[in-house]
Coordinates of C-alpha atoms in Angstrom, one line a residue:
Chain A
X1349 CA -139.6 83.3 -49.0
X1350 CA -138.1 80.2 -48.0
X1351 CA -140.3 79.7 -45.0
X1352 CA -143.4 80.3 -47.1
X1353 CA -142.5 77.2 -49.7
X1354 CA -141.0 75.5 -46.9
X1355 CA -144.5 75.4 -45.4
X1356 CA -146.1 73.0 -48.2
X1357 CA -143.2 70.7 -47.9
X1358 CA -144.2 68.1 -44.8
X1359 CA -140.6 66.7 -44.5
X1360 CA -139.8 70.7 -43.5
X1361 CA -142.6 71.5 -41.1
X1362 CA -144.5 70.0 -38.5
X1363 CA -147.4 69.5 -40.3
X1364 CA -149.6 66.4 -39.9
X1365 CA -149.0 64.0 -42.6
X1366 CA -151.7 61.6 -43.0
X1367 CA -152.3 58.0 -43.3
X1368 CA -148.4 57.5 -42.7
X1369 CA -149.3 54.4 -40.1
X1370 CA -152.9 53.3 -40.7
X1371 CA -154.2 52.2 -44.2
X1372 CA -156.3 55.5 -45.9
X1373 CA -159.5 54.2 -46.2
X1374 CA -160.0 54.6 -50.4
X1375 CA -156.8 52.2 -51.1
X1376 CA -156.6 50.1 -48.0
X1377 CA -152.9 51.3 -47.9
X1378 CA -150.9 53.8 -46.6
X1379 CA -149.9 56.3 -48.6
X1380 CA -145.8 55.6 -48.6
X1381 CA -146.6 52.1 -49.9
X1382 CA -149.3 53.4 -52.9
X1383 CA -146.1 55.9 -53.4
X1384 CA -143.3 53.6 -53.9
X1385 CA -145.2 50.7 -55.8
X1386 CA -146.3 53.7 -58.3
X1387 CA -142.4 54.4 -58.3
X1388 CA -141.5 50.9 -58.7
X1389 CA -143.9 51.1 -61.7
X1390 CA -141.5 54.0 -63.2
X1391 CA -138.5 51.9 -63.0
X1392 CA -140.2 48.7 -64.5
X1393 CA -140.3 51.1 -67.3
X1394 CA -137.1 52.7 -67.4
X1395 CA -134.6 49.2 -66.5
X1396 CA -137.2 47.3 -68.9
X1397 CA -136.7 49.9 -71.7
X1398 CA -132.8 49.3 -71.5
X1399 CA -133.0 45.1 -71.5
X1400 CA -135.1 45.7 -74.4
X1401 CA -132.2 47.8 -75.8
X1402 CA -130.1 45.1 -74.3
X1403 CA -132.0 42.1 -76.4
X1404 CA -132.4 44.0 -79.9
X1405 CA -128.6 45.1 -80.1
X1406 CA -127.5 41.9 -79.2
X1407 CA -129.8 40.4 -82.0
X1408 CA -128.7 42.9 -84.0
X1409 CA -125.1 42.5 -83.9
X1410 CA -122.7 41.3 -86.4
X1411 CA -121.3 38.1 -85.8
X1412 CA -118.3 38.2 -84.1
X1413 CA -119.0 41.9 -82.6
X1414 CA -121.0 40.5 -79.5
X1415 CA -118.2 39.7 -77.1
X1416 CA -118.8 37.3 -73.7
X1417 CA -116.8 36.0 -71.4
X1418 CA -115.6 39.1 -70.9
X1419 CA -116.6 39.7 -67.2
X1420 CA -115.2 38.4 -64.1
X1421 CA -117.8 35.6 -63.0
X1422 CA -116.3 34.7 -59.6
X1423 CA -116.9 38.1 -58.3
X1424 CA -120.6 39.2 -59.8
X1425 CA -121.6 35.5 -58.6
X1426 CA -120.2 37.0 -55.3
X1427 CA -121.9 40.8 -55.2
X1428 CA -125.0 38.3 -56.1
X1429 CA -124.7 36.4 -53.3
X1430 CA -124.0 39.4 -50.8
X1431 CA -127.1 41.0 -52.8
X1432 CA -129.5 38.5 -51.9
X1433 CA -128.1 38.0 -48.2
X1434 CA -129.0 41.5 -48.2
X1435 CA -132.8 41.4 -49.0
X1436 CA -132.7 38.8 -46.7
X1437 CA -131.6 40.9 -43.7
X1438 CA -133.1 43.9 -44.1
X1439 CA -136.4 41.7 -44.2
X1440 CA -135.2 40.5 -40.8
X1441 CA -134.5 44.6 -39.8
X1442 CA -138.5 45.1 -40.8
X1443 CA -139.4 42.1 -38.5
X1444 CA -137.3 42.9 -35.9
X1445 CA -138.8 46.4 -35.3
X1446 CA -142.3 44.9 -35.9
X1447 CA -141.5 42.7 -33.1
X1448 CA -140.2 45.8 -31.2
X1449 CA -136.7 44.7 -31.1
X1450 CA -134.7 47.6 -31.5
X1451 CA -131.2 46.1 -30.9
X1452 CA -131.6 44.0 -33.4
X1453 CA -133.1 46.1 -36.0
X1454 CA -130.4 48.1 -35.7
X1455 CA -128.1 44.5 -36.3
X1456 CA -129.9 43.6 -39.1
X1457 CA -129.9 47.1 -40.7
X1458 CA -126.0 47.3 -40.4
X1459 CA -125.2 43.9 -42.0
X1460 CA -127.7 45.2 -44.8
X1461 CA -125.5 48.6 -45.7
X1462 CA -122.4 46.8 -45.0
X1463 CA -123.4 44.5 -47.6
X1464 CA -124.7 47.2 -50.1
X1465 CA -121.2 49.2 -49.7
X1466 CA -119.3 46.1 -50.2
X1467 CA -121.3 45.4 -53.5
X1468 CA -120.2 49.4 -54.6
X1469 CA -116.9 48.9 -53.3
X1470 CA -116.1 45.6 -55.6
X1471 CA -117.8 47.4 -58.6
X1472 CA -116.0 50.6 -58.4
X1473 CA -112.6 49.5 -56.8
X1474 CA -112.3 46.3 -58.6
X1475 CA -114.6 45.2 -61.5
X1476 CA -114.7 48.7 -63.3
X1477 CA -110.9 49.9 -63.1
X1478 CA -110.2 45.9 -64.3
X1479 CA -112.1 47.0 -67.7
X1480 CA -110.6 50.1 -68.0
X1481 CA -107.2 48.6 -68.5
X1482 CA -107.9 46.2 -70.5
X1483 CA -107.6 47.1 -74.1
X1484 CA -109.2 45.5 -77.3
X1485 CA -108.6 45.8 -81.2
X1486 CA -111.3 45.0 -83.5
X1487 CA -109.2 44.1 -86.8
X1488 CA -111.1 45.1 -89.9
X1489 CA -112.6 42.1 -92.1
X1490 CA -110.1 42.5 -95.0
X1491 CA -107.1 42.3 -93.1
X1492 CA -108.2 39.1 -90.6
X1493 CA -106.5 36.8 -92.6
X1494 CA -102.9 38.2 -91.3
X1495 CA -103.9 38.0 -87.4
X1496 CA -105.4 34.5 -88.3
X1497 CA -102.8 32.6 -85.1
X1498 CA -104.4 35.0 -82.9
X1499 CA -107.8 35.2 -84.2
X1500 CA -108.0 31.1 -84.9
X1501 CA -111.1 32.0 -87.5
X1502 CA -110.2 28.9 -89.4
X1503 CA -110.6 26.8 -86.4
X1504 CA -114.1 28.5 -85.7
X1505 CA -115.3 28.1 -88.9
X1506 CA -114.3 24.6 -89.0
X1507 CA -116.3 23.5 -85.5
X1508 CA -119.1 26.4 -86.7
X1509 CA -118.7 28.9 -84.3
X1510 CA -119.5 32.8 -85.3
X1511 CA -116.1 34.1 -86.2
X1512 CA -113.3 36.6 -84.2
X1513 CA -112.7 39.8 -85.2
X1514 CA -111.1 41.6 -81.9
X1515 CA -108.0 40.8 -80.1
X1516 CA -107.6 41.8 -76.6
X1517 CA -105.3 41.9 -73.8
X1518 CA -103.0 44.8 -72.1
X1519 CA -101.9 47.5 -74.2
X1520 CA -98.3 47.6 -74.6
X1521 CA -97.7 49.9 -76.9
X1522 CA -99.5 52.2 -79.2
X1523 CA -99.6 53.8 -82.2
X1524 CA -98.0 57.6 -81.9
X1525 CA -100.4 60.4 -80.9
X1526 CA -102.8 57.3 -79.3
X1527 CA -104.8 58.9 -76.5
X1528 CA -103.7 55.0 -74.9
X1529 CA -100.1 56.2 -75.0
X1530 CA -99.4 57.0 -71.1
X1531 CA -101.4 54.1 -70.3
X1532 CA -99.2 51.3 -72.9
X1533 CA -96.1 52.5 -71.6
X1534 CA -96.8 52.0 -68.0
X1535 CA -97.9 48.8 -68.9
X1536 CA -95.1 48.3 -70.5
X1537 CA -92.8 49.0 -68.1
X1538 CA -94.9 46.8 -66.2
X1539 CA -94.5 43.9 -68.5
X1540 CA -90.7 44.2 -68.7
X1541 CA -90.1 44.4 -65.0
X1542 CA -92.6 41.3 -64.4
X1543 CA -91.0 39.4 -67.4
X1544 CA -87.4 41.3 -67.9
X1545 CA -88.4 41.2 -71.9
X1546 CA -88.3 44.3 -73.8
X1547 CA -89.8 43.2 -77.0
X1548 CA -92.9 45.0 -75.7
X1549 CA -92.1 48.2 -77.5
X1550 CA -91.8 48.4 -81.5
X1551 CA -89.6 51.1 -83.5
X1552 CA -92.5 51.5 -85.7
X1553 CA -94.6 54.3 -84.9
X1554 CA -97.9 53.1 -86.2
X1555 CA -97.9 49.6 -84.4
X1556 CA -100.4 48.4 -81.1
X1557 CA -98.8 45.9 -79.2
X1558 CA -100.7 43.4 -77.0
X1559 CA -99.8 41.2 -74.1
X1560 CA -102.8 38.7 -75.5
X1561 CA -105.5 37.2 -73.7
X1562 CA -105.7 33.4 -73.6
X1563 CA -108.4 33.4 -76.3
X1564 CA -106.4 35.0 -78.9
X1565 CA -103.0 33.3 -77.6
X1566 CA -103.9 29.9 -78.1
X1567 CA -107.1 30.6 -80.2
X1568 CA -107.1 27.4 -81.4
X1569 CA -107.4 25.4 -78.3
X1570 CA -111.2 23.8 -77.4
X1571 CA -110.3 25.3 -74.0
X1572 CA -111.6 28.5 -75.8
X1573 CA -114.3 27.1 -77.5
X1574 CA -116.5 26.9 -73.5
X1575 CA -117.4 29.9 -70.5
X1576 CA -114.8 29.5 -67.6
X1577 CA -116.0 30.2 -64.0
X1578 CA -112.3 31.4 -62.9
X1579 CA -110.7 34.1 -65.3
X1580 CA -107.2 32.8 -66.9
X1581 CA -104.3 34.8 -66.2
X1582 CA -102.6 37.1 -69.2
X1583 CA -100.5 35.0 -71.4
X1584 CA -96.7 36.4 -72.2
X1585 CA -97.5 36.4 -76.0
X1586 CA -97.3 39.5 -77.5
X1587 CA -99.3 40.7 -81.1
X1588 CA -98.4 43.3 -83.1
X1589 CA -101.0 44.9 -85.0
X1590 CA -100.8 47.5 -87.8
X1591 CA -103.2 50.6 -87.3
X1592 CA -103.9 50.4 -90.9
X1593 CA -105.4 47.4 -90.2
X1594 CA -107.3 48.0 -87.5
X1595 CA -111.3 48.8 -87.4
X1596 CA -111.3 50.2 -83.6
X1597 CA -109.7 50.6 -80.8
X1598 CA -110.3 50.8 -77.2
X1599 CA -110.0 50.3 -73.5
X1600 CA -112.8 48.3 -72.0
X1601 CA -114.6 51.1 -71.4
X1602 CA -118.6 52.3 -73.0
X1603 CA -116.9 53.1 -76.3
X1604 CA -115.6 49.6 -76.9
X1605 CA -118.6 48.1 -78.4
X1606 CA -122.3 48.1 -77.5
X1607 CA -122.0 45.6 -75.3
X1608 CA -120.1 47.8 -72.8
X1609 CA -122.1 50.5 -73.6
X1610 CA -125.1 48.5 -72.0
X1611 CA -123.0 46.8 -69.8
X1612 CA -121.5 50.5 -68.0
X1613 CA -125.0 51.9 -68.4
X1614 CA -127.1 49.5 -66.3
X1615 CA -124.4 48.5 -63.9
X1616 CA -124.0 52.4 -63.8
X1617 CA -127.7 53.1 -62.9
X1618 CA -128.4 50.0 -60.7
X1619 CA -124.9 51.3 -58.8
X1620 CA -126.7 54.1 -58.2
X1621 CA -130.2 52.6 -57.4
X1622 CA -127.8 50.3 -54.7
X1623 CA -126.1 53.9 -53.9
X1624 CA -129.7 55.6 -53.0
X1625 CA -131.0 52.4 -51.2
X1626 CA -127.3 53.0 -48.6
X1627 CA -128.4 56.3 -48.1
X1628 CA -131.8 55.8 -47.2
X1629 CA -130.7 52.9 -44.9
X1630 CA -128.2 55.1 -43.2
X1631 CA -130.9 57.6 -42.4
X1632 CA -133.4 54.8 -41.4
X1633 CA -130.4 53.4 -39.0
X1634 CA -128.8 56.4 -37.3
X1635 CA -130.2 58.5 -34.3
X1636 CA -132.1 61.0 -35.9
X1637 CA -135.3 62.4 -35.9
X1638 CA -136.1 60.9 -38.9
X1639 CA -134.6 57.7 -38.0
X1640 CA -134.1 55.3 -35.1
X1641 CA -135.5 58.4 -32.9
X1642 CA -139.1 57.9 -34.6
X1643 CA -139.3 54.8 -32.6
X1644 CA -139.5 56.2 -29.5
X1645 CA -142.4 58.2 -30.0
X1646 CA -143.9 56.0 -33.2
X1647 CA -142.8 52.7 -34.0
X1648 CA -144.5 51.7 -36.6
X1649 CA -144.3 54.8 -38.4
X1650 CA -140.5 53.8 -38.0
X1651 CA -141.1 50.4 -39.2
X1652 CA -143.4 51.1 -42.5
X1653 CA -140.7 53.3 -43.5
X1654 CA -138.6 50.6 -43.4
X1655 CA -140.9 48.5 -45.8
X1656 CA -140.9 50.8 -48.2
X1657 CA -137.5 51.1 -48.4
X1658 CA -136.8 47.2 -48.0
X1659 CA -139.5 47.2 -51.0
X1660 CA -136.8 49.5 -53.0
X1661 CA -134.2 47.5 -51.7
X1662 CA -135.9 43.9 -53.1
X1663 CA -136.2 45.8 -56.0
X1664 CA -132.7 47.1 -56.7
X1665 CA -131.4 43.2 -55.7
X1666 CA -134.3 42.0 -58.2
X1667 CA -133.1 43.8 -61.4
X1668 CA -129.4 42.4 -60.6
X1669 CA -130.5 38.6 -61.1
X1670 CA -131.5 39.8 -64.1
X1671 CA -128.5 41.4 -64.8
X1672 CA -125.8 39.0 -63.6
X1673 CA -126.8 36.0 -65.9
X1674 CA -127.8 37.9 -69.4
X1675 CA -123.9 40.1 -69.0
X1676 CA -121.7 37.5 -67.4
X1677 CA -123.1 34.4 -68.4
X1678 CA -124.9 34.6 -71.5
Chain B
X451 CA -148.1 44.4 -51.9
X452 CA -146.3 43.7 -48.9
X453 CA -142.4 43.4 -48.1
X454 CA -143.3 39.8 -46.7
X455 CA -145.3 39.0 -50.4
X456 CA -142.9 41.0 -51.9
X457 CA -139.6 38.6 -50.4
X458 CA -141.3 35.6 -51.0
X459 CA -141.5 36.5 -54.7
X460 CA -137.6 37.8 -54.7
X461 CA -136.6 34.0 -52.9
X462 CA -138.5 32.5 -55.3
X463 CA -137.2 34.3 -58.4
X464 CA -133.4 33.6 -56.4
X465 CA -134.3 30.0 -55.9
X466 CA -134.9 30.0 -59.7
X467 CA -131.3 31.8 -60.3
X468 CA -129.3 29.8 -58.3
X469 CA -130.9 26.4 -60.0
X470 CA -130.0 27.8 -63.4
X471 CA -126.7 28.8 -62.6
X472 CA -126.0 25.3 -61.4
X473 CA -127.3 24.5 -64.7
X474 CA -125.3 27.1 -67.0
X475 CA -122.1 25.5 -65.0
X476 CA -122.4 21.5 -65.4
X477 CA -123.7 22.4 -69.1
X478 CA -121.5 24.5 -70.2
X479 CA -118.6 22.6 -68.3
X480 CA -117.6 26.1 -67.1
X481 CA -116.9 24.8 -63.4
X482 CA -118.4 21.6 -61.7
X483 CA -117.7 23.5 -58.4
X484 CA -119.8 26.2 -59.1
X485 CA -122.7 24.0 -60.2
X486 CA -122.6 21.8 -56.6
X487 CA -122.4 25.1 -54.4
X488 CA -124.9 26.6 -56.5
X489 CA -127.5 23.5 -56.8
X490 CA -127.0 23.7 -52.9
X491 CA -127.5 27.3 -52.6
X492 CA -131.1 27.0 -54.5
X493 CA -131.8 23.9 -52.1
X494 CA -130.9 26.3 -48.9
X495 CA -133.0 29.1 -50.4
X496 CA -136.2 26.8 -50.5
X497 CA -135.8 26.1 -46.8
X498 CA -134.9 29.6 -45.9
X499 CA -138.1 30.5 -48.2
X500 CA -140.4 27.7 -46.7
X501 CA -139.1 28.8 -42.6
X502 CA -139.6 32.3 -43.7
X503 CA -143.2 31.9 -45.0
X504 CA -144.0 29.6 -41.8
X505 CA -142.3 32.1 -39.8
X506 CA -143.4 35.3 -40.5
X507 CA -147.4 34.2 -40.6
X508 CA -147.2 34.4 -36.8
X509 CA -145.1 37.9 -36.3
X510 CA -145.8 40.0 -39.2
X511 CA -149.4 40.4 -41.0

């Protein structure tokens, strides 16, 4: 049965596929490059459909309840960086084995998925587990007024700034039967071996306590009051927050707020998008039939596969300029 | 569209970037660093782009 579907399937059989090196005639292309720009169209569509989602939420959102500044800006300027020296190398793979240089396309492909496993690598090893223990606690309108030294609302509506609601740092301690329980007390126990202070934990069952950021620390201070390129280290001021008083509480994770929701969403599918474009470079670079073998018996063939996936590739780098200035910066 | 027209686009959407992160960082007093290496990475871009396009209009149609 297998052998009778397997038989319609080109990539399976050693049937003929057409127009693979020379344009077909009715487009004047050949057929890979009609296929991935009508692809490329799709996800236009679908990464354009989420900014959109992106731009009306953030319009939408209460004063106060659109975080920034959030993000760790020397690192996605990095991944940026390594993105772009990306495009720029695999365009120099493509030239390369136009050229007939197979040594070097080989060079240039390698730098190219070294560069798009060190982007996954800082996203997955670093930047996401980062979020996920950091902890925030939106504190509900009606009780601001007690949290004000760590909110500094006074001092916002003063210079007219949109107020504070959340205050954010490492969990210390949480209320009882908190799903963050396991994670407080080992950052607890973190805290107190770092600091030897063990004021961290309360006898009160229904308290969070937070090792605060430098925003609600100090929340006063004009430092807050502008972006900073490098991210400022923890403070050793601790807040201790009633869960009667507080709206919602999380990790850094989707359920935070709508902004991480967005935020883990498109990083999460162009991760993926970067993910697919590694694996269709490994298969491109390696010595298989489908690969660096092709150019043995059809070079070109070998090198219009590589456009379309450098075309990808442009892509996937494309939709991250977008994303690295409207999350980290904006 | 070709990968060649199709780079030339991405440098030029980069070159764009890099200017307006320069920008972002001297306004916004975020980090004057950032602004200098930036401003220079959008002036190295626009060489790399204008080699590129002088380049590649003898090797790759």
């Amino acid at each position: 049965m297998f052998s009778r579907i397997f038989k319609y399937l080109p990539f399976f059989s050693d049937a003929e596929v057409p127009y693979t090196v020379a344009a077909r005639p009715d487009t004047g292309l050949y057929n890979a490059k009609l296929g991935i720009w009508l692809f490329l169209a799709s996800e236009v569509m679908l990464f354009g459909g989420l900014f959109s989602a992106y731009i009306f939420l953030r319009i939408g959102a209460e004063p106060g309840y659109w975080p920034s500044g959030l993000l760790n800006v020397p690192v996605g300027t990095a991944n940026t960086a390594v993105l772009i020296a990306s495009s720029v190398t695999v365009v120099l793979a493509w030239a390369a084995l136009k050229m007939r240089q197979l040594a070097k396309y080989k060079f240039y492909m390698a730098i190219t998925i070294l560069c798009g496993v060190f982007f996954l690598a800082v996203k997955l090893s670093y930047e996401w587990p980062a979020k996920f223990n950091h902890f925030g606690v939106f504190v509900r309108q009606s009780a601001a007024s007690k949290y004000d030294e760590f909110l500094g609302n006074k001092h916002l509506s003063e210079t007219g700034q949109a107020p504070r609601w959340e205050i954010s740092g490492h969990l210390l301690d949480a209320p009882k039967g908190s799903p963050y329980a396991d994670q407080a007390h080992h950052n607890a126990e973190h805290f107190a071996h770092e600091t030897h202070r063990h004021d961290a934990v309360t006898e009160a069952d229904d308290d969070y306590v937070i090792q605060l950021d430098p925003v609600n620390a100090d929340p006063d201070s004009k430092e807050n009051d502008r972006p900073h390129f490098l991210p400022r280290p923890l403070s050793s001021k601790l807040a201790v927050i009633k869960a009667a008083d507080v709206e919602s509480a999380s990790t850094f994770a989707p359920r935070h707020s709508t902004y991480f929701a967005t935020y883990f969403l498109i990083t999460g599918l162009h991760g993926l998008h970067v993910l697919g474009g590694i694996l269709v470079f490994l298969y491109l670079w390696l010595p298989i039939k489908g690969g660096t073998k092709l150019y043995q018996s059809n070079p070109e063939h070998l090198a219009n596969r590589v456009e379309i996936a450098g075309l990808f590739w442009h892509f996937v780098d494309l939709v991250w300029i977008f994303v690295f200035p409207i999350f980290y910066l904006l | 569209m070709s990968l060649k027209a199709f780079h030339i686009f991405f440098i030029l959407v980069s070159i764009v970037f890099a200017a307006g992160l320069s920008a972002w960082a001297f306004k916004t007093g975020a980090s004057d660093a950032l602004g200098f290496v930036s401003g220079a990475s959008s002036l190295l871009l626009l060489v790399y782009g204008m080699a590129f396009l002088r380049k590649a209009r003898s090797i790759i149609t």
